[in-house]
């Protein structure tokens, strides 16, 4: 059974940075097809943020390209989302996921960016 736990959210001023963590257990992250994040702002649908594939390729939604970076620490079985130059529009609950034939979701972590 794969389990993912996301953490690292908080309150930050616009222009600031946060790093989210997604710790997986039950399987090596290298054996997952992909891991990444979605986010959901109040009153909006959940939207894709970015992913990292098992081969290390990454991709991001256009609005975060150049500001957000996904990386992984294989020894810690953890994936990270480094968020720089945060904007109020980035305020949302961020959900980590891991996928193989199924999708496993974290519980979500709140990111609030004040203007």
CSV table of C-alpha atoms in Angstrom, one decimal:
chain,number,residue,atom,x,y,z
A,1,UNK,CA,0.0,0.0,0.0
A,2,UNK,CA,1.4,3.4,-1.0
A,3,UNK,CA,1.0,6.3,1.3
A,4,UNK,CA,1.9,9.9,0.6
A,5,UNK,CA,2.1,12.7,3.2
A,6,UNK,CA,2.5,16.3,2.1
A,7,UNK,CA,3.7,19.1,4.3
A,8,UNK,CA,5.4,22.5,4.3
A,9,UNK,CA,2.6,24.9,3.6
A,10,UNK,CA,2.2,28.2,5.4
A,11,UNK,CA,1.7,31.9,5.2
A,12,UNK,CA,4.1,34.0,3.2
A,13,UNK,CA,4.2,37.4,1.7
A,14,UNK,CA,4.1,38.0,-2.1
A,15,UNK,CA,7.5,37.5,-3.5
A,16,UNK,CA,8.5,35.0,-0.9
A,17,UNK,CA,9.3,31.3,-1.1
A,18,UNK,CA,8.1,28.0,0.4
A,19,UNK,CA,9.1,24.4,-0.1
A,20,UNK,CA,6.6,21.6,0.0
A,21,UNK,CA,7.5,18.1,0.7
A,22,UNK,CA,5.8,14.8,-0.4
A,23,UNK,CA,7.0,11.8,1.5
A,24,UNK,CA,6.1,8.4,0.2
A,25,UNK,CA,6.0,5.1,1.9
A,26,UNK,CA,5.2,1.6,0.8
A,27,UNK,CA,7.2,1.9,-2.5
A,28,UNK,CA,10.2,3.6,-3.9
A,29,UNK,CA,9.4,6.9,-5.7
A,30,UNK,CA,11.6,5.6,-8.5
A,31,UNK,CA,9.0,2.9,-9.1
A,32,UNK,CA,6.1,5.4,-9.4
A,33,UNK,CA,5.2,6.5,-12.9
A,34,UNK,CA,5.0,10.1,-11.7
A,35,UNK,CA,4.7,12.2,-8.6
A,36,UNK,CA,3.6,15.8,-8.3
A,37,UNK,CA,1.1,18.4,-7.1
A,38,UNK,CA,-2.3,19.7,-7.8
A,39,UNK,CA,-3.8,22.7,-6.0
A,40,UNK,CA,-7.3,23.9,-5.3
A,41,UNK,CA,-8.3,27.4,-4.4
A,42,UNK,CA,-11.6,28.3,-2.7
A,43,UNK,CA,-14.5,28.0,-5.1
A,44,UNK,CA,-12.3,26.6,-7.9
A,45,UNK,CA,-11.6,23.2,-9.4
A,46,UNK,CA,-8.5,21.4,-8.5
A,47,UNK,CA,-5.8,22.2,-11.1
A,48,UNK,CA,-2.5,20.6,-12.1
A,49,UNK,CA,0.7,22.3,-10.8
A,50,UNK,CA,3.5,20.0,-11.9
A,51,UNK,CA,5.0,16.5,-11.9
A,52,UNK,CA,8.2,14.6,-12.0
A,53,UNK,CA,8.4,11.4,-14.0
A,54,UNK,CA,10.3,8.3,-13.0
A,55,UNK,CA,13.0,9.2,-15.6
A,56,UNK,CA,13.3,12.7,-14.0
A,57,UNK,CA,11.4,14.7,-16.6
A,58,UNK,CA,9.4,17.5,-15.2
A,59,UNK,CA,6.5,19.6,-16.4
A,60,UNK,CA,4.5,22.5,-15.0
A,61,UNK,CA,1.5,24.6,-15.6
A,62,UNK,CA,2.3,27.7,-17.6
A,63,UNK,CA,1.6,30.1,-14.7
A,64,UNK,CA,4.2,28.6,-12.5
A,65,UNK,CA,7.0,27.9,-15.0
A,66,UNK,CA,10.2,29.6,-14.0
A,67,UNK,CA,9.0,30.0,-10.4
A,68,UNK,CA,8.3,26.5,-9.2
A,69,UNK,CA,10.7,23.5,-9.3
A,70,UNK,CA,10.1,19.9,-8.5
A,71,UNK,CA,13.0,17.7,-7.3
A,72,UNK,CA,13.4,14.5,-5.5
A,73,UNK,CA,15.6,12.9,-2.9
A,74,UNK,CA,15.7,9.2,-3.6
A,75,UNK,CA,17.3,8.3,-0.3
A,76,UNK,CA,14.5,10.0,1.6
A,77,UNK,CA,11.8,8.8,-0.8
A,78,UNK,CA,10.6,12.3,-0.9
A,79,UNK,CA,9.7,14.8,-3.7
A,80,UNK,CA,9.8,18.5,-3.2
A,81,UNK,CA,8.1,21.5,-4.7
A,82,UNK,CA,10.2,24.6,-4.4
A,83,UNK,CA,8.0,27.7,-4.9
A,84,UNK,CA,9.6,31.1,-5.5
A,85,UNK,CA,8.3,34.5,-6.3
A,86,UNK,CA,4.9,33.5,-4.9
A,87,UNK,CA,1.9,35.5,-5.9
A,88,UNK,CA,-1.5,35.9,-4.1
A,89,UNK,CA,-3.0,33.8,-7.0
A,90,UNK,CA,-0.9,30.8,-5.8
A,91,UNK,CA,-3.0,30.7,-2.6
A,92,UNK,CA,-4.6,27.2,-2.4
A,93,UNK,CA,-4.5,23.8,-0.8
A,94,UNK,CA,-1.7,21.9,-2.4
A,95,UNK,CA,-2.1,18.1,-2.8
A,96,UNK,CA,0.7,15.8,-3.5
A,97,UNK,CA,0.1,12.7,-5.5
A,98,UNK,CA,1.9,9.5,-6.6
A,99,UNK,CA,0.7,7.4,-9.5
A,100,UNK,CA,1.3,4.0,-11.0
A,101,UNK,CA,-1.8,2.1,-12.0
A,102,UNK,CA,-3.6,4.0,-9.2
A,103,UNK,CA,-3.3,7.5,-7.9
A,104,UNK,CA,-2.5,8.1,-4.3
A,105,UNK,CA,-3.2,11.5,-2.7
A,106,UNK,CA,-1.8,13.3,0.2
A,107,UNK,CA,-4.0,15.1,2.7
A,108,UNK,CA,-3.2,18.6,1.4
A,109,UNK,CA,-1.3,21.5,2.8
A,110,UNK,CA,-2.5,25.1,2.8
A,111,UNK,CA,-0.4,27.8,1.1
A,112,UNK,CA,-1.5,31.3,1.7
A,113,UNK,CA,0.3,34.2,-0.1
A,114,UNK,CA,-0.6,37.7,1.2
A,115,UNK,CA,-0.3,40.8,-0.9
